[in-house]
Coordinates of C-alpha atoms and ligand atoms in Angstrom, one line a residue:
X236 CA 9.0 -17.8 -29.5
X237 CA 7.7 -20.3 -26.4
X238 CA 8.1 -18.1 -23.1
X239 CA 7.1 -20.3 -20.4
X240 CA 5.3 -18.7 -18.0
X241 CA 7.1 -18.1 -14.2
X242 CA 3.8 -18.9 -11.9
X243 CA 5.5 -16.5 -9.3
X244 CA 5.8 -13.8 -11.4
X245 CA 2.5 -13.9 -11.8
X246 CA 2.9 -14.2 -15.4
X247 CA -0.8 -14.7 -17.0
X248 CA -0.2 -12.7 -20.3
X249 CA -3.3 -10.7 -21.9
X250 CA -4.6 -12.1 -24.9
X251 CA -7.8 -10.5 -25.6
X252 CA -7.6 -7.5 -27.9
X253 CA -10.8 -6.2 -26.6
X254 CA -9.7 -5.9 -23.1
X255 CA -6.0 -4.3 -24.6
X256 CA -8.3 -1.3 -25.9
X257 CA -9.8 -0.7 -23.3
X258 CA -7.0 0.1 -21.1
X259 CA -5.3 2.0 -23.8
X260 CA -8.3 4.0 -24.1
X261 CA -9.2 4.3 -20.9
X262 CA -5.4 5.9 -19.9
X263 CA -6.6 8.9 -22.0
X264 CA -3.2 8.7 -23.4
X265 CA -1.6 12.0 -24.8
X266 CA 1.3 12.5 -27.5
X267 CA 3.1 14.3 -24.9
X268 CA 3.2 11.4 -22.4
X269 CA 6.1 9.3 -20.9
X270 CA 4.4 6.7 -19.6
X271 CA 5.9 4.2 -17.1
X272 CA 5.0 0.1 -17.7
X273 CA 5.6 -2.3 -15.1
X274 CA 6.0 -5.8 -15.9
X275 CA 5.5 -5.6 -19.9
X276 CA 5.8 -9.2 -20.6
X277 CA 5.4 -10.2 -24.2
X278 CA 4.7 -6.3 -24.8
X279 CA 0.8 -7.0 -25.2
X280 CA 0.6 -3.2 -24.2
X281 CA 3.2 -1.8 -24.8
X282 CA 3.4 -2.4 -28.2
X283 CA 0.2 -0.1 -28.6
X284 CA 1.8 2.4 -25.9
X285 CA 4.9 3.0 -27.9
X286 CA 2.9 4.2 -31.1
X287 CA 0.7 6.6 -28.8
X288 CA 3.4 8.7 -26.4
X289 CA 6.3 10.1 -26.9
X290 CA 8.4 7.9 -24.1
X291 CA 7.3 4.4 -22.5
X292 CA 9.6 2.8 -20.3
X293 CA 9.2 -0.6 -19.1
X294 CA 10.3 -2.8 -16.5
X295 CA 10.5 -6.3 -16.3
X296 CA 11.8 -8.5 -13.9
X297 CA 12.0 -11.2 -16.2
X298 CA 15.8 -11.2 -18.4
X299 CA 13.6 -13.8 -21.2
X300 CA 10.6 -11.4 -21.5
X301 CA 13.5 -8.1 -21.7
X302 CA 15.1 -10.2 -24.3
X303 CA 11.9 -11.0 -26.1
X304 CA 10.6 -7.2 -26.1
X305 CA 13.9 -5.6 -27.1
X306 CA 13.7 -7.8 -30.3
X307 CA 9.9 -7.1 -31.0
X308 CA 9.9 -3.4 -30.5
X309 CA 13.9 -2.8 -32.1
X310 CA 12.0 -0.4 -34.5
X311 CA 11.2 2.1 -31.7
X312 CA 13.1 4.5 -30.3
X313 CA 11.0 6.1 -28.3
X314 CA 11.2 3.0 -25.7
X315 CA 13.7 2.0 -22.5
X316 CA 13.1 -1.2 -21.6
X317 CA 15.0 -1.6 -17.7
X318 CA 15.5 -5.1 -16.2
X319 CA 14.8 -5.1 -13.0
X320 CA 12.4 -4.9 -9.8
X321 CA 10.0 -2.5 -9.9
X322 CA 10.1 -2.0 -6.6
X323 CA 13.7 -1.5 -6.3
X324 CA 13.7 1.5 -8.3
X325 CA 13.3 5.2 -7.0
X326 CA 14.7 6.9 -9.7
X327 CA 13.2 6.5 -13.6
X328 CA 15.8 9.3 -15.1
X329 CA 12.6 10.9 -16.5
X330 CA 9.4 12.4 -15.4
X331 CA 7.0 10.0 -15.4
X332 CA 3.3 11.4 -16.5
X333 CA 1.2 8.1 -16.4
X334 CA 1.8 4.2 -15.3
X335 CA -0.2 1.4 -17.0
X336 CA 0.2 -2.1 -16.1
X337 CA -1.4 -5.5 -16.1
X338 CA 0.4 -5.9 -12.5
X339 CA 1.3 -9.1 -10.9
X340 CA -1.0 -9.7 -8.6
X341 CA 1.5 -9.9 -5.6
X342 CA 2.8 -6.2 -5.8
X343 CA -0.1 -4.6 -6.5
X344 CA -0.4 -3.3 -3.2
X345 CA 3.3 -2.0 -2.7
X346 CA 3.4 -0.6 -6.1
X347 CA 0.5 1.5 -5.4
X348 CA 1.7 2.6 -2.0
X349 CA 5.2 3.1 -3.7
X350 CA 3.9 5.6 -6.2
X351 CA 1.3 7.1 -3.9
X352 CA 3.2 7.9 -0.7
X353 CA 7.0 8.0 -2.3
X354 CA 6.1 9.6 -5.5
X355 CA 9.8 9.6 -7.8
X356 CA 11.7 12.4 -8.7
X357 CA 9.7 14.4 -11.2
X358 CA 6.8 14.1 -8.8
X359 CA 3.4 11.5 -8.8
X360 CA 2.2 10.3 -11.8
X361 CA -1.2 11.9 -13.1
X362 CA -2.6 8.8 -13.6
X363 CA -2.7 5.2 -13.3
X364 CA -4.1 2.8 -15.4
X365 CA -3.9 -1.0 -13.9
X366 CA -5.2 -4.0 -14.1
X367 CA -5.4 -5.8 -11.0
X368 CA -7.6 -9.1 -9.6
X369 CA -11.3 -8.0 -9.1
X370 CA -11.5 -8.5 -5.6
X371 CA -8.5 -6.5 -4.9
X372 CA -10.2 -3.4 -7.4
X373 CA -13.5 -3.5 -5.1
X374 CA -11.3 -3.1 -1.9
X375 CA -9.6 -0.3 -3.2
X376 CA -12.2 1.2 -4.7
X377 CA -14.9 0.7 -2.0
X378 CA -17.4 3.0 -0.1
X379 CA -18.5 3.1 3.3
X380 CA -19.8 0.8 5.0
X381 CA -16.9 -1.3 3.0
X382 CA -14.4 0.3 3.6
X383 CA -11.2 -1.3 4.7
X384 CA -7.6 0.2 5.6
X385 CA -6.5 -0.4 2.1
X386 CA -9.4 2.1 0.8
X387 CA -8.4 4.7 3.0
X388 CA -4.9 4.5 2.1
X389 CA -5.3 4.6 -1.9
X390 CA -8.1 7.3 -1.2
X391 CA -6.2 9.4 1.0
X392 CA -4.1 9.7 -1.4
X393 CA -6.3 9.5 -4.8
X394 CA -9.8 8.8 -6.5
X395 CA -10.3 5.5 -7.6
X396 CA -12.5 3.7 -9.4
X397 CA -13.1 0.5 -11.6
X398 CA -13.5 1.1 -15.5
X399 CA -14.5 -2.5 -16.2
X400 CA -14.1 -6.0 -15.3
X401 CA -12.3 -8.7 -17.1
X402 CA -13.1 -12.2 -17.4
X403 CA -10.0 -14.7 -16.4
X404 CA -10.5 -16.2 -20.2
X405 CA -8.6 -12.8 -21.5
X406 CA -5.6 -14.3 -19.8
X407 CA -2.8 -17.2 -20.8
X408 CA -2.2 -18.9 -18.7
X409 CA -6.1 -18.5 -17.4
X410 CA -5.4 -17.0 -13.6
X411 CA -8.0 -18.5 -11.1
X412 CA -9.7 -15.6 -10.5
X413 CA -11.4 -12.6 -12.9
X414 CA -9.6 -9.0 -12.9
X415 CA -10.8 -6.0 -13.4
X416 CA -9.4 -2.1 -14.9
X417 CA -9.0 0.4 -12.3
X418 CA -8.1 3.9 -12.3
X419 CA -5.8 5.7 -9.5
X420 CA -5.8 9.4 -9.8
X421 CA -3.7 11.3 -7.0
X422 CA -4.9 14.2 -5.5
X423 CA -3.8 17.6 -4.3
X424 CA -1.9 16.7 -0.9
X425 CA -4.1 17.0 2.4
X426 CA -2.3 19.9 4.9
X427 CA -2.5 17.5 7.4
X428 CA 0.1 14.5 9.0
X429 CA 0.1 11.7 7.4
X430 CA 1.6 9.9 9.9
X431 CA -1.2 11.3 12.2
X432 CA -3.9 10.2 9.9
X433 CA -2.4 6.1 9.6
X434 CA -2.1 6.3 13.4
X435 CA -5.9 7.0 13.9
X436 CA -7.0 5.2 10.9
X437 CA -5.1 1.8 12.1
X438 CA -6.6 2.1 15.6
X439 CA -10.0 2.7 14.4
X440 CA -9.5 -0.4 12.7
X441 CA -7.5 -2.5 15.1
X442 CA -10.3 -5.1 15.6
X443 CA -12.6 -3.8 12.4
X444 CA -15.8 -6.2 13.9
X445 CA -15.8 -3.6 17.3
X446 CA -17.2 -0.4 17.8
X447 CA -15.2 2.4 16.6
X448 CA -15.2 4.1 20.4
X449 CA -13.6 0.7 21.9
X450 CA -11.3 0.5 19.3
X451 CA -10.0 4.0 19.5
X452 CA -10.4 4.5 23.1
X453 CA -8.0 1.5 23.8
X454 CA -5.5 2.3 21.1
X455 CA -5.6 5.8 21.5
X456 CA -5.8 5.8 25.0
X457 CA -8.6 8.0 25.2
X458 CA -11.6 7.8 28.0
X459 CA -15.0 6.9 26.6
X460 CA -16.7 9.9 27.5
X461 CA -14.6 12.7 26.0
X462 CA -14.1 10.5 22.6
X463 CA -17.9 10.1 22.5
X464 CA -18.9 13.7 22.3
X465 CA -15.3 14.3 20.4
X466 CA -17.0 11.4 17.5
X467 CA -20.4 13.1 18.0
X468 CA -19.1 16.7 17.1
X469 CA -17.6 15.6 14.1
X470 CA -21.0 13.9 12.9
X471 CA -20.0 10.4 14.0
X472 CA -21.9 8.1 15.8
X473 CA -19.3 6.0 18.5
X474 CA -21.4 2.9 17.8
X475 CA -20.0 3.1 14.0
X476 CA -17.3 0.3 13.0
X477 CA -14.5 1.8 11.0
X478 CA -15.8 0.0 7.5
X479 CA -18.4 2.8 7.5
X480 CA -16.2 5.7 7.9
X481 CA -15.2 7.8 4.7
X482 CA -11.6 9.3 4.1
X483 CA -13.6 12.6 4.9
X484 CA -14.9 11.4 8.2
X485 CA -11.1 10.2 9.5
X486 CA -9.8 13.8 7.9
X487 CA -12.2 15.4 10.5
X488 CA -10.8 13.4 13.3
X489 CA -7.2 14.1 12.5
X490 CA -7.6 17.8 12.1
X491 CA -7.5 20.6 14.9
X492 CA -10.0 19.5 17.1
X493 CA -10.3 16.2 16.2
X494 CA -8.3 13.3 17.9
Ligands
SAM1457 N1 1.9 -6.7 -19.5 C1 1.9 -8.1 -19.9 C2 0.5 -8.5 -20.4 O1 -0.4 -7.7 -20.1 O2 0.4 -9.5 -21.1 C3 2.4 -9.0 -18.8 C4 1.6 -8.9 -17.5 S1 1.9 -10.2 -16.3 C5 0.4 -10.2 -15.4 C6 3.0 -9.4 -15.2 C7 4.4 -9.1 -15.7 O3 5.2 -8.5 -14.6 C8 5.2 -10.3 -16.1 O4 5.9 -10.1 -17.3 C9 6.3 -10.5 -14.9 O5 7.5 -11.1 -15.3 C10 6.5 -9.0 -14.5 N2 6.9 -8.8 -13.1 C11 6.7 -9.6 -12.1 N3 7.2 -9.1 -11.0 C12 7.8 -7.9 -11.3 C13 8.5 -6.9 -10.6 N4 8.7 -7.0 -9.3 N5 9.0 -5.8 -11.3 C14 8.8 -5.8 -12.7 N6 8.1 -6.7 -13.4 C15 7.6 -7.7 -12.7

């Protein structure tokens, strides 16, 4: 059946089998997962999820696409397929052990955030397996000195890394740029404030091309002398810029005797 794609849906559907194994494999998928898909379009995925784990639900924003799938995959019972916004929902009615997704690229950033700082009922996912444009993957995946606030605020909260890279051929439409696999894997929850940390973090990064002492001593209101041998205690030169600082290094200036 001819779906024509919605441009601002970000619908560039996968096509190359290669690539579809290789985030099936790389979600480590067990018999005893419920696995959560955003935006399954013509089911590319999730017709090899449903054969893997016991539950798979999937939503679309798309009525066609929810159409189309609840046709294809009518032999399954082992899948809900929900039309709606991703990001309107809070509650999935089920624990939810691992999301994969080949996301739109215009939520990945609040669907990560969503599941990372408001995990759903049933608690954060163990894993999650996206695909997401390559230059976005770097950002979140980055090390100092390229480090950005959007790095600190996936790592706070998780590891990440890239599994591979895609080219933009394994895609129909072709997008305009090349995507890459990443991997998001929260960890145990810092004893600290988060609110705290984002308030430090965002003023160390206020004007990201400045030295992290003007930065935070004009944000933070803080005099130049005390913050220097505050930065200096906690192994931090004040001459830094906030790209070179490691979720580790603004943990250290949010804790007790830091900032
Ligand atoms: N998973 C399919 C694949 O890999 O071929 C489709 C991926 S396509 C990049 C993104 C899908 O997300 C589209 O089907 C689109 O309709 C859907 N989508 C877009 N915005 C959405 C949202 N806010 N909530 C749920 N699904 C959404």
């Amino acid at each position: 059946m001819q779906i024509k794609p919605i441009k601002h849906f970000g619908q560039n559907f996968l096509i190359n089998k290669r690539v579809i194994s290789n985030v099936i494999n790389g979600a480590k998928l067990l018999k005893t997962d419920s696995v959560l898909e955003i935006g399954p379009g013509k089911g590319a995925l999730t017709k090899e999820l449903v054969k893997r784990v016991k539950k798979v639900i999937a939503v679309e924003k798309d009525q066609r696409l929810v159409d189309f799938l609840k046709e294809e995959l009518k032999d399954f019972d082992n899948i809900k397929i929900i039309y709606e916004d991703i990001l309107k929902i809070s509650n999935f009615q089920f624990p939810i052990s691992k999301v994969v997704a080949n996301l739109p690229f215009y939520i990945v950033a609040p669907v990560i955030r969503k599941f990372l700082e408001n995990p759903p009922a049933g608690g954060s996912p163990k894993e999650m397996t996206l695909i997401v444009q390559k230059e976005v993957a770097q950002r979140i995946c980055a090390k100092p000195p390229r480090m950005s606030i959007l790095a600190v605020s996936v790592q706070f909260y998780a590891t990440a890394k890239v599994l591979s890279y895609i080219s933009k051929r394994s895609f129909k439409p072709v997008p305009k740029v090349d995507s890459a696999i990443i991997q998001i894997t929260p960890k145990k929850k810092h004893d600290i404030n988060p609110d705290k940390f984002f308030k430090i973090v965002k003023a160390g990064f206020s004007q990201p091309r400045k030295q992290l002492i003007n930065n935070l001593s004009k944000e933070l209101e803080i005099n130049k002398e005390e913050l220097s041998s505050l930065l200096l205690s906690k192994g931090i030169k004040p001459t830094q810029r906030a790209e070179t600082l490691s979720v580790e290094d603004w943990l250290k200036l949010t804790k007790k005797g830091g900032l």
